Amino acid sequence: MTIEPRDLLSLDGPWRFSPDPHADGERLGFCAPGFSDRLWRETPVPSVFEAGCPGIDFYEGVCWYRRAFSVPASWRGKRMVLHFEAVNYRAKVWLNGVLLGEHRDGFLPFEFDVSETVLFDAGNNLAVSVDNAHHEGDVPGMHTGWRGYGGILRGVWLNATGRLHVEGLRVVAEPCAGGGRVACRVLVRNARPAKAGCSLSVSISTQAGEVVGTLGPRALELAAGACNETTFEGVIANAHAWSPSSPALYHAVARIEEQGAVVDALDARFGFRRIEATPDGLALNGGHIFLTGFNRHEDSPRTAMASDSATVRRDLERMKDAGANFVRLCHYPHDPAELDLCDELGMLAFCEIPLYFWNDVEEGRRTNSARVESARRQLECMIARDANHPAVIFWSVSNETSEDEPAVAEANSALIRRARVLDPTRLCVHVSNHWTSHPHFDDDDVICVNGYPSIDWPGHGMSADGAQGRAADFWRTNLAALRSKYPSKPVLVTEFGYCSFAGTHGHAFGEDRHAQVIEAEFAGMDAPYVCGAAIWCWADHPWPAGRFHGGLSISPFGVVSRDRHALKPLDTARRMFRARQALDTPPPPPWPAGTGVVMIRPHMRDLVDTPFPEGYGIRPMSVHDIGLWTDIQRDAEPYLEIKDGTFIEQFGDDLAAIAWRCFIITDAKGRGVGTISAWYSRDFRGEDYGRIHWVAVRPSSQRKGLARSAMSFAMKKLAQWHDRCYLDTSAERIGAIKLYLEFGFEPDLTPANAPTLWQDIHARLR
């Protein structure tokens, strides 16, 4: 919703950028308004360091950002706040040569009042020093399991309000008989030099904008420089509860009025939702719920750790399709835009601060107090930022810390207690990998555990096959032992999983083994007190090179690759999660529902040689032809929605192979008029098959025999590598099916609906 009368100036877009490997930028005057940055590189904001200078991949240290901006004259006299949504990890900010301050919490927002620093009669210069190096006592500390990209990772803007303004709006809402109960805590600040009298109210409206309730107004009087906190409570009749299956959203708008005119307003989106832990599991809005989901790092193949809402949306939508109702946003506060999408799509969320791998090896006990203070500060900021999101049901204070150390165990407990004071409406937890030997869950609402029995098989003296056979027993036995210590608390398996190298099979890290392991382990999480499980992890992601698994720089635990290509374990996860949630398994095919057919050529003998018509030909594709391929498909395709990323989704698992397996049909002027691919499947019906895929000819070039010639060409290519092939298509494509039959493809009658479909197809062919 757009709420007047606030003003916002985005500072996203091109900035000037320079590395500072000796951290002497301040001495060199990088922060001075008159410093000449004309030879600096340009980089977009938000972005990571590598976007500004690709040659500094894996760089850890200081880099600088600078940009100029002007503010509207109409902002004179207003309160102006410079806001950074996230800078990783440490930041120092100068405006017009004035040091505004520093920030150390890389994934959380910070801001400065710049009302007296902004210039109106001249341009403004903003300089930011960013340091992504690890520092003892920080959170995260010296050891992380993800790659800590440096940069201005999220948005930057300048916000202008009146001096009398709403500074905060916290909404607590839950279903009740006949509707929903809501409490709105509003913080009003008077930054004027004199006292102010005003009226404060809160309106409640649906996502569509229909006002369904008004709280207040109340008269306020504030001294100069004073703050006032007012709480409004009420019941909204017929309010709809928020849930994964029905994510109903509402807006609360707090308004300040003077003499009948609105002088400031602040909007907060929320939902009516209640979450509770019981000895038998979790209750959402009073009904039992079992969590199935994935762990997701904030990583994009396009932007790394910088904002990428398109990738986030696609990830969450695919998780939902796979039967997930839950995502763990590991291991740090993610972009608020990701939580917005969780709210909208109905995805329950687990939020966490980056108190990670806390032990005495890297840093020692001397930094404990600094680390606990940093964790407390970040926990408070995360809860303040994200508390209005109905999707959020967990606050987690740490991941895989060394709980055999009393100081670590006590710090976890103290942080959980602090989280509960700040927000008693959500589940407050820590995540443990020491739970089999040093369980400490007295203060946790839910017991959250990580385990990798199938990965850890060498340490248990077992072969990979032996570990896989005992994986379910590991979970059943150890969870039962844990339950005996904490009989009143449900257990959430926050991490389980395995690894695979995309496109490989038949070895310890093959896709087939990956799929088998997650199914075997999930079967062991069937006790009634287990309230859910999250696979580690959704997508392969960068992590510190050389620290894990033979020096790999990309974590191979994803059920999709970093480029978001589905791996075999995703199919397995989809099947088992949808079964657990009692969801129908098969999705609609890409063509009209129920019309998909498969055709198989059982051998590659007796191939027909059909030359291209005069003036036409065929050439191999390259990655530079992806846009052309997309355009041809959009021109020719009657059923499928061809998206910008369709080619990568279909072929991205093996981009190198497009040079010898994907082809563009050309006309006499060399223009692309059609496509065909001689692709492959290593696991079609458990066997290796060639595949005719994505045959298309532009309408303006159809009826010239181009598809027939392209088929002849592609079949001969496949015969070099395969002894059989298949294709899939729609029963509606009668002309294409006739062509495929002529090339020796036979109907596959295996699917239950295939005989009926083919009876109709043969009738239409006659």
PDB file of C-alpha atoms in Angstrom, residues 251-487:
ATOM      1  CA  HIS A 251      -2.593  -3.996   6.635  1.00  0.00           C
ATOM      2  CA  ALA A 252      -2.423  -1.853   9.754  1.00  0.00           C
ATOM      3  CA  VAL A 253      -1.888   1.848   9.039  1.00  0.00           C
ATOM      4  CA  ALA A 254      -1.005   4.149  11.928  1.00  0.00           C
ATOM      5  CA  ARG A 255      -1.842   7.814  11.216  1.00  0.00           C
ATOM      6  CA  ILE A 256      -0.952  11.029  12.988  1.00  0.00           C
ATOM      7  CA  GLU A 257      -3.354  13.920  12.429  1.00  0.00           C
ATOM      8  CA  GLU A 258      -3.076  17.589  13.327  1.00  0.00           C
ATOM      9  CA  GLN A 259      -6.103  19.809  12.882  1.00  0.00           C
ATOM     10  CA  GLY A 260      -7.763  17.168  10.706  1.00  0.00           C
ATOM     11  CA  ALA A 261      -4.804  16.721   8.341  1.00  0.00           C
ATOM     12  CA  VAL A 262      -2.642  13.587   8.187  1.00  0.00           C
ATOM     13  CA  VAL A 263       0.971  14.587   8.874  1.00  0.00           C
ATOM     14  CA  ASP A 264       2.469  11.086   8.882  1.00  0.00           C
ATOM     15  CA  ALA A 265       1.444   7.457   8.382  1.00  0.00           C
ATOM     16  CA  LEU A 266       3.172   4.096   8.586  1.00  0.00           C
ATOM     17  CA  ASP A 267       1.915   0.828   7.098  1.00  0.00           C
ATOM     18  CA  ALA A 268       2.615  -2.672   8.443  1.00  0.00           C
ATOM     19  CA  ARG A 269       1.401  -5.831   6.713  1.00  0.00           C
ATOM     20  CA  PHE A 270       0.422  -8.740   8.977  1.00  0.00           C
ATOM     21  CA  GLY A 271      -1.709 -11.852   9.298  1.00  0.00           C
ATOM     22  CA  PHE A 272      -3.834 -13.496  11.964  1.00  0.00           C
ATOM     23  CA  ARG A 273      -1.790 -16.552  12.956  1.00  0.00           C
ATOM     24  CA  ARG A 274      -1.050 -18.522  16.123  1.00  0.00           C
ATOM     25  CA  ILE A 275       1.706 -21.127  16.574  1.00  0.00           C
ATOM     26  CA  GLU A 276       2.078 -23.400  19.615  1.00  0.00           C
ATOM     27  CA  ALA A 277       4.346 -26.272  20.633  1.00  0.00           C
ATOM     28  CA  THR A 278       2.780 -29.263  22.378  1.00  0.00           C
ATOM     29  CA  PRO A 279       4.258 -32.594  23.513  1.00  0.00           C
ATOM     30  CA  ASP A 280       2.666 -34.122  20.419  1.00  0.00           C
ATOM     31  CA  GLY A 281       3.920 -31.622  17.851  1.00  0.00           C
ATOM     32  CA  LEU A 282       2.993 -28.184  16.547  1.00  0.00           C
ATOM     33  CA  ALA A 283      -0.401 -26.505  16.377  1.00  0.00           C
ATOM     34  CA  LEU A 284      -1.057 -23.788  13.803  1.00  0.00           C
ATOM     35  CA  ASN A 285      -4.215 -21.800  14.524  1.00  0.00           C
ATOM     36  CA  GLY A 286      -5.292 -24.655  16.799  1.00  0.00           C
ATOM     37  CA  GLY A 287      -4.810 -27.443  14.243  1.00  0.00           C
ATOM     38  CA  HIS A 288      -1.985 -29.975  13.996  1.00  0.00           C
ATOM     39  CA  ILE A 289       0.688 -29.247  11.388  1.00  0.00           C
ATOM     40  CA  PHE A 290       3.731 -31.247  10.276  1.00  0.00           C
ATOM     41  CA  LEU A 291       6.553 -29.232   8.725  1.00  0.00           C
ATOM     42  CA  THR A 292       8.192 -30.410   5.509  1.00  0.00           C
ATOM     43  CA  GLY A 293      10.738 -28.132   3.953  1.00  0.00           C
ATOM     44  CA  PHE A 294      14.213 -27.115   2.935  1.00  0.00           C
ATOM     45  CA  ASN A 295      17.116 -25.044   4.202  1.00  0.00           C
ATOM     46  CA  ARG A 296      17.872 -22.111   1.903  1.00  0.00           C
ATOM     47  CA  HIS A 297      20.970 -19.939   1.782  1.00  0.00           C
ATOM     48  CA  GLU A 298      20.649 -16.404   0.439  1.00  0.00           C
ATOM     49  CA  ASP A 299      22.547 -17.105  -2.765  1.00  0.00           C
ATOM     50  CA  SER A 300      21.719 -16.437  -6.400  1.00  0.00           C
ATOM     51  CA  PRO A 301      23.568 -17.653  -9.495  1.00  0.00           C
ATOM     52  CA  ARG A 302      23.106 -14.135 -10.878  1.00  0.00           C
ATOM     53  CA  THR A 303      23.811 -11.853  -7.922  1.00  0.00           C
ATOM     54  CA  ALA A 304      25.449 -14.090  -5.261  1.00  0.00           C
ATOM     55  CA  MET A 305      24.344 -12.766  -1.834  1.00  0.00           C
ATOM     56  CA  ALA A 306      22.881  -9.531  -3.212  1.00  0.00           C
ATOM     57  CA  SER A 307      19.121  -9.106  -3.587  1.00  0.00           C
ATOM     58  CA  ASP A 308      17.455 -11.227  -6.278  1.00  0.00           C
ATOM     59  CA  SER A 309      13.706 -11.406  -5.688  1.00  0.00           C
ATOM     60  CA  ALA A 310      13.056 -13.268  -8.943  1.00  0.00           C
ATOM     61  CA  THR A 311      15.259 -16.198  -7.881  1.00  0.00           C
ATOM     62  CA  VAL A 312      13.754 -16.187  -4.387  1.00  0.00           C
ATOM     63  CA  ARG A 313      10.206 -16.324  -5.754  1.00  0.00           C
ATOM     64  CA  ARG A 314      11.038 -19.158  -8.117  1.00  0.00           C
ATOM     65  CA  ASP A 315      12.773 -21.097  -5.341  1.00  0.00           C
ATOM     66  CA  LEU A 316       9.835 -20.754  -2.961  1.00  0.00           C
ATOM     67  CA  GLU A 317       7.293 -21.648  -5.637  1.00  0.00           C
ATOM     68  CA  ARG A 318       9.229 -24.792  -6.511  1.00  0.00           C
ATOM     69  CA  MET A 319       9.507 -25.708  -2.835  1.00  0.00           C
ATOM     70  CA  LYS A 320       5.736 -25.369  -2.495  1.00  0.00           C
ATOM     71  CA  ASP A 321       5.281 -27.580  -5.539  1.00  0.00           C
ATOM     72  CA  ALA A 322       7.577 -30.132  -3.890  1.00  0.00           C
ATOM     73  CA  GLY A 323       5.250 -30.369  -0.888  1.00  0.00           C
ATOM     74  CA  ALA A 324       7.088 -27.931   1.378  1.00  0.00           C
ATOM     75  CA  ASN A 325       5.214 -25.702   3.797  1.00  0.00           C
ATOM     76  CA  PHE A 326       8.334 -24.534   5.603  1.00  0.00           C
ATOM     77  CA  VAL A 327      11.718 -22.951   4.835  1.00  0.00           C
ATOM     78  CA  ARG A 328      14.647 -22.440   7.155  1.00  0.00           C
ATOM     79  CA  LEU A 329      16.359 -19.181   6.217  1.00  0.00           C
ATOM     80  CA  CYS A 330      19.863 -20.186   7.197  1.00  0.00           C
ATOM     81  CA  HIS A 331      22.040 -18.981   8.903  1.00  0.00           C
ATOM     82  CA  TYR A 332      21.498 -15.224   9.138  1.00  0.00           C
ATOM     83  CA  PRO A 333      18.658 -12.729   8.652  1.00  0.00           C
ATOM     84  CA  HIS A 334      17.603 -12.817   5.004  1.00  0.00           C
ATOM     85  CA  ASP A 335      16.337  -9.979   2.835  1.00  0.00           C
ATOM     86  CA  PRO A 336      12.935  -8.728   4.100  1.00  0.00           C
ATOM     87  CA  ALA A 337      11.691  -9.145   0.524  1.00  0.00           C
ATOM     88  CA  GLU A 338      12.143 -12.906   0.987  1.00  0.00           C
ATOM     89  CA  LEU A 339       9.934 -12.817   4.068  1.00  0.00           C
ATOM     90  CA  ASP A 340       7.377 -10.790   2.112  1.00  0.00           C
ATOM     91  CA  LEU A 341       7.243 -13.624  -0.414  1.00  0.00           C
ATOM     92  CA  CYS A 342       6.899 -16.207   2.364  1.00  0.00           C
ATOM     93  CA  ASP A 343       3.923 -14.220   3.657  1.00  0.00           C
ATOM     94  CA  GLU A 344       2.333 -14.052   0.216  1.00  0.00           C
ATOM     95  CA  LEU A 345       2.985 -17.641  -0.857  1.00  0.00           C
ATOM     96  CA  GLY A 346       2.149 -19.286   2.462  1.00  0.00           C
ATOM     97  CA  MET A 347       5.592 -20.571   3.446  1.00  0.00           C
ATOM     98  CA  LEU A 348       6.301 -20.869   7.170  1.00  0.00           C
ATOM     99  CA  ALA A 349       9.737 -19.461   7.996  1.00  0.00           C
ATOM    100  CA  PHE A 350      12.532 -20.163  10.469  1.00  0.00           C
ATOM    101  CA  CYS A 351      14.712 -17.084  11.091  1.00  0.00           C
ATOM    102  CA  GLU A 352      18.190 -17.204  12.580  1.00  0.00           C
ATOM    103  CA  ILE A 353      21.117 -15.036  13.600  1.00  0.00           C
ATOM    104  CA  PRO A 354      24.627 -16.036  12.428  1.00  0.00           C
ATOM    105  CA  LEU A 355      25.954 -17.360  15.752  1.00  0.00           C
ATOM    106  CA  TYR A 356      27.519 -20.294  13.966  1.00  0.00           C
ATOM    107  CA  PHE A 357      30.129 -22.973  14.748  1.00  0.00           C
ATOM    108  CA  TRP A 358      31.003 -21.214  18.000  1.00  0.00           C
ATOM    109  CA  ASN A 359      33.910 -23.150  19.489  1.00  0.00           C
ATOM    110  CA  ASP A 360      37.289 -22.620  21.076  1.00  0.00           C
ATOM    111  CA  VAL A 361      39.413 -23.665  18.124  1.00  0.00           C
ATOM    112  CA  GLU A 362      39.405 -20.543  15.953  1.00  0.00           C
ATOM    113  CA  GLU A 363      38.968 -17.798  18.529  1.00  0.00           C
ATOM    114  CA  GLY A 364      39.173 -19.111  22.067  1.00  0.00           C
ATOM    115  CA  ARG A 365      37.352 -18.082  25.219  1.00  0.00           C
ATOM    116  CA  ARG A 366      38.779 -14.568  25.259  1.00  0.00           C
ATOM    117  CA  THR A 367      36.177 -13.376  22.731  1.00  0.00           C
ATOM    118  CA  ASN A 368      33.132 -14.992  24.358  1.00  0.00           C
ATOM    119  CA  SER A 369      31.698 -11.835  25.907  1.00  0.00           C
ATOM    120  CA  ALA A 370      32.061  -9.841  22.676  1.00  0.00           C
ATOM    121  CA  ARG A 371      30.419 -12.621  20.699  1.00  0.00           C
ATOM    122  CA  VAL A 372      27.463 -12.929  23.077  1.00  0.00           C
ATOM    123  CA  GLU A 373      26.934  -9.170  22.986  1.00  0.00           C
ATOM    124  CA  SER A 374      27.002  -9.172  19.173  1.00  0.00           C
ATOM    125  CA  ALA A 375      24.545 -12.069  19.075  1.00  0.00           C
ATOM    126  CA  ARG A 376      22.189 -10.314  21.495  1.00  0.00           C
ATOM    127  CA  ARG A 377      22.289  -7.114  19.455  1.00  0.00           C
ATOM    128  CA  GLN A 378      21.566  -8.958  16.203  1.00  0.00           C
ATOM    129  CA  LEU A 379      18.784 -11.018  17.773  1.00  0.00           C
ATOM    130  CA  GLU A 380      17.039  -7.888  19.003  1.00  0.00           C
ATOM    131  CA  CYS A 381      17.391  -6.175  15.633  1.00  0.00           C
ATOM    132  CA  MET A 382      16.141  -9.221  13.697  1.00  0.00           C
ATOM    133  CA  ILE A 383      13.051  -9.565  15.878  1.00  0.00           C
ATOM    134  CA  ALA A 384      12.311  -5.841  15.654  1.00  0.00           C
ATOM    135  CA  ARG A 385      12.637  -5.968  11.860  1.00  0.00           C
ATOM    136  CA  ASP A 386      10.681  -9.153  11.150  1.00  0.00           C
ATOM    137  CA  ALA A 387       8.076  -9.458  13.902  1.00  0.00           C
ATOM    138  CA  ASN A 388       5.144  -8.389  11.711  1.00  0.00           C
ATOM    139  CA  HIS A 389       5.597 -11.258   9.242  1.00  0.00           C
ATOM    140  CA  PRO A 390       2.967 -13.969   9.833  1.00  0.00           C
ATOM    141  CA  ALA A 391       5.149 -16.506   8.018  1.00  0.00           C
ATOM    142  CA  VAL A 392       7.802 -16.338  10.749  1.00  0.00           C
ATOM    143  CA  ILE A 393       7.171 -18.954  13.460  1.00  0.00           C
ATOM    144  CA  PHE A 394      10.719 -19.577  14.790  1.00  0.00           C
ATOM    145  CA  TRP A 395      13.460 -17.379  16.209  1.00  0.00           C
ATOM    146  CA  SER A 396      16.745 -19.302  16.294  1.00  0.00           C
ATOM    147  CA  VAL A 397      19.681 -17.957  18.288  1.00  0.00           C
ATOM    148  CA  SER A 398      22.472 -20.208  16.968  1.00  0.00           C
ATOM    149  CA  ASN A 399      23.499 -23.114  14.760  1.00  0.00           C
ATOM    150  CA  GLU A 400      25.833 -26.009  15.629  1.00  0.00           C
ATOM    151  CA  THR A 401      27.693 -24.430  18.524  1.00  0.00           C
ATOM    152  CA  SER A 402      29.969 -26.386  20.869  1.00  0.00           C
ATOM    153  CA  GLU A 403      27.502 -27.119  23.658  1.00  0.00           C
ATOM    154  CA  ASP A 404      30.024 -29.283  25.465  1.00  0.00           C
ATOM    155  CA  GLU A 405      31.407 -25.909  26.621  1.00  0.00           C
ATOM    156  CA  PRO A 406      29.308 -24.633  29.579  1.00  0.00           C
ATOM    157  CA  ALA A 407      29.717 -21.000  28.489  1.00  0.00           C
ATOM    158  CA  VAL A 408      28.325 -21.797  25.051  1.00  0.00           C
ATOM    159  CA  ALA A 409      25.357 -23.756  26.408  1.00  0.00           C
ATOM    160  CA  GLU A 410      24.495 -20.988  28.864  1.00  0.00           C
ATOM    161  CA  ALA A 411      24.766 -18.300  26.177  1.00  0.00           C
ATOM    162  CA  ASN A 412      22.327 -20.212  23.971  1.00  0.00           C
ATOM    163  CA  SER A 413      19.875 -20.446  26.864  1.00  0.00           C
ATOM    164  CA  ALA A 414      20.234 -16.762  27.747  1.00  0.00           C
ATOM    165  CA  LEU A 415      19.635 -15.722  24.143  1.00  0.00           C
ATOM    166  CA  ILE A 416      16.542 -17.933  23.924  1.00  0.00           C
ATOM    167  CA  ARG A 417      15.170 -16.360  27.083  1.00  0.00           C
ATOM    168  CA  ARG A 418      15.840 -12.911  25.651  1.00  0.00           C
ATOM    169  CA  ALA A 419      14.043 -13.784  22.421  1.00  0.00           C
ATOM    170  CA  ARG A 420      11.020 -14.975  24.401  1.00  0.00           C
ATOM    171  CA  VAL A 421      10.877 -11.679  26.305  1.00  0.00           C
ATOM    172  CA  LEU A 422      10.966  -9.760  23.031  1.00  0.00           C
ATOM    173  CA  ASP A 423       8.373 -11.994  21.341  1.00  0.00           C
ATOM    174  CA  PRO A 424       6.443 -14.574  23.392  1.00  0.00           C
ATOM    175  CA  THR A 425       4.161 -15.361  20.426  1.00  0.00           C
ATOM    176  CA  ARG A 426       6.766 -17.375  18.498  1.00  0.00           C
ATOM    177  CA  LEU A 427       8.869 -20.471  19.107  1.00  0.00           C
ATOM    178  CA  CYS A 428      12.359 -19.675  20.444  1.00  0.00           C
ATOM    179  CA  VAL A 429      15.094 -22.239  19.819  1.00  0.00           C
ATOM    180  CA  HIS A 430      18.705 -23.020  19.021  1.00  0.00           C
ATOM    181  CA  VAL A 431      19.914 -25.666  16.553  1.00  0.00           C
ATOM    182  CA  SER A 432      22.202 -28.406  17.827  1.00  0.00           C
ATOM    183  CA  ASN A 433      24.577 -30.941  16.311  1.00  0.00           C
ATOM    184  CA  HIS A 434      25.728 -32.014  19.797  1.00  0.00           C
ATOM    185  CA  TRP A 435      22.335 -33.404  20.766  1.00  0.00           C
ATOM    186  CA  THR A 436      23.409 -37.044  20.923  1.00  0.00           C
ATOM    187  CA  SER A 437      26.205 -36.320  23.413  1.00  0.00           C
ATOM    188  CA  HIS A 438      25.506 -32.961  25.103  1.00  0.00           C
ATOM    189  CA  PRO A 439      21.796 -32.099  24.839  1.00  0.00           C
ATOM    190  CA  HIS A 440      20.872 -28.696  26.326  1.00  0.00           C
ATOM    191  CA  PHE A 441      17.234 -27.868  25.554  1.00  0.00           C
ATOM    192  CA  ASP A 442      15.775 -26.762  28.896  1.00  0.00           C
ATOM    193  CA  ASP A 443      14.848 -23.316  27.553  1.00  0.00           C
ATOM    194  CA  ASP A 444      13.885 -24.271  23.983  1.00  0.00           C
ATOM    195  CA  ASP A 445      10.242 -24.393  22.895  1.00  0.00           C
ATOM    196  CA  VAL A 446      11.095 -27.019  20.262  1.00  0.00           C
ATOM    197  CA  ILE A 447      14.129 -29.297  20.124  1.00  0.00           C
ATOM    198  CA  CYS A 448      15.949 -28.579  16.844  1.00  0.00           C
ATOM    199  CA  VAL A 449      18.585 -31.078  15.717  1.00  0.00           C
ATOM    200  CA  ASN A 450      20.935 -31.585  12.779  1.00  0.00           C
ATOM    201  CA  GLY A 451      22.337 -34.946  11.740  1.00  0.00           C
ATOM    202  CA  TYR A 452      24.239 -36.501   8.836  1.00  0.00           C
ATOM    203  CA  PRO A 453      24.674 -40.204   9.574  1.00  0.00           C
ATOM    204  CA  SER A 454      25.098 -41.101   5.909  1.00  0.00           C
ATOM    205  CA  ILE A 455      27.776 -38.438   5.372  1.00  0.00           C
ATOM    206  CA  ASP A 456      29.622 -39.365   8.552  1.00  0.00           C
ATOM    207  CA  TRP A 457      29.910 -43.080   7.718  1.00  0.00           C
ATOM    208  CA  PRO A 458      33.754 -43.235   7.682  1.00  0.00           C
ATOM    209  CA  GLY A 459      33.839 -42.016  11.273  1.00  0.00           C
ATOM    210  CA  HIS A 460      31.504 -44.839  12.263  1.00  0.00           C
ATOM    211  CA  GLY A 461      33.630 -47.481  10.545  1.00  0.00           C
ATOM    212  CA  MET A 462      30.950 -48.249   7.969  1.00  0.00           C
ATOM    213  CA  SER A 463      30.872 -48.408   4.208  1.00  0.00           C
ATOM    214  CA  ALA A 464      28.593 -45.981   2.367  1.00  0.00           C
ATOM    215  CA  ASP A 465      26.134 -48.783   1.652  1.00  0.00           C
ATOM    216  CA  GLY A 466      26.168 -49.894   5.265  1.00  0.00           C
ATOM    217  CA  ALA A 467      25.525 -46.374   6.523  1.00  0.00           C
ATOM    218  CA  GLN A 468      22.601 -45.960   4.160  1.00  0.00           C
ATOM    219  CA  GLY A 469      21.029 -49.146   5.479  1.00  0.00           C
ATOM    220  CA  ARG A 470      21.345 -47.940   9.079  1.00  0.00           C
ATOM    221  CA  ALA A 471      20.346 -44.299   8.534  1.00  0.00           C
ATOM    222  CA  ALA A 472      16.720 -44.749   9.575  1.00  0.00           C
ATOM    223  CA  ASP A 473      17.836 -46.638  12.694  1.00  0.00           C
ATOM    224  CA  PHE A 474      20.179 -43.771  13.593  1.00  0.00           C
ATOM    225  CA  TRP A 475      17.282 -41.337  13.629  1.00  0.00           C
ATOM    226  CA  ARG A 476      14.769 -43.584  15.379  1.00  0.00           C
ATOM    227  CA  THR A 477      17.187 -44.685  18.108  1.00  0.00           C
ATOM    228  CA  ASN A 478      18.739 -41.308  18.869  1.00  0.00           C
ATOM    229  CA  LEU A 479      15.493 -39.346  18.673  1.00  0.00           C
ATOM    230  CA  ALA A 480      13.890 -41.808  21.085  1.00  0.00           C
ATOM    231  CA  ALA A 481      16.784 -41.338  23.521  1.00  0.00           C
ATOM    232  CA  LEU A 482      16.410 -37.565  23.246  1.00  0.00           C
ATOM    233  CA  ARG A 483      12.671 -37.842  23.818  1.00  0.00           C
ATOM    234  CA  SER A 484      13.273 -39.707  27.063  1.00  0.00           C
ATOM    235  CA  LYS A 485      15.196 -36.665  28.351  1.00  0.00           C
ATOM    236  CA  TYR A 486      12.625 -34.098  27.147  1.00  0.00           C
ATOM    237  CA  PRO A 487       9.254 -35.887  27.039  1.00  0.00           C
TER     238      PRO A 487
END
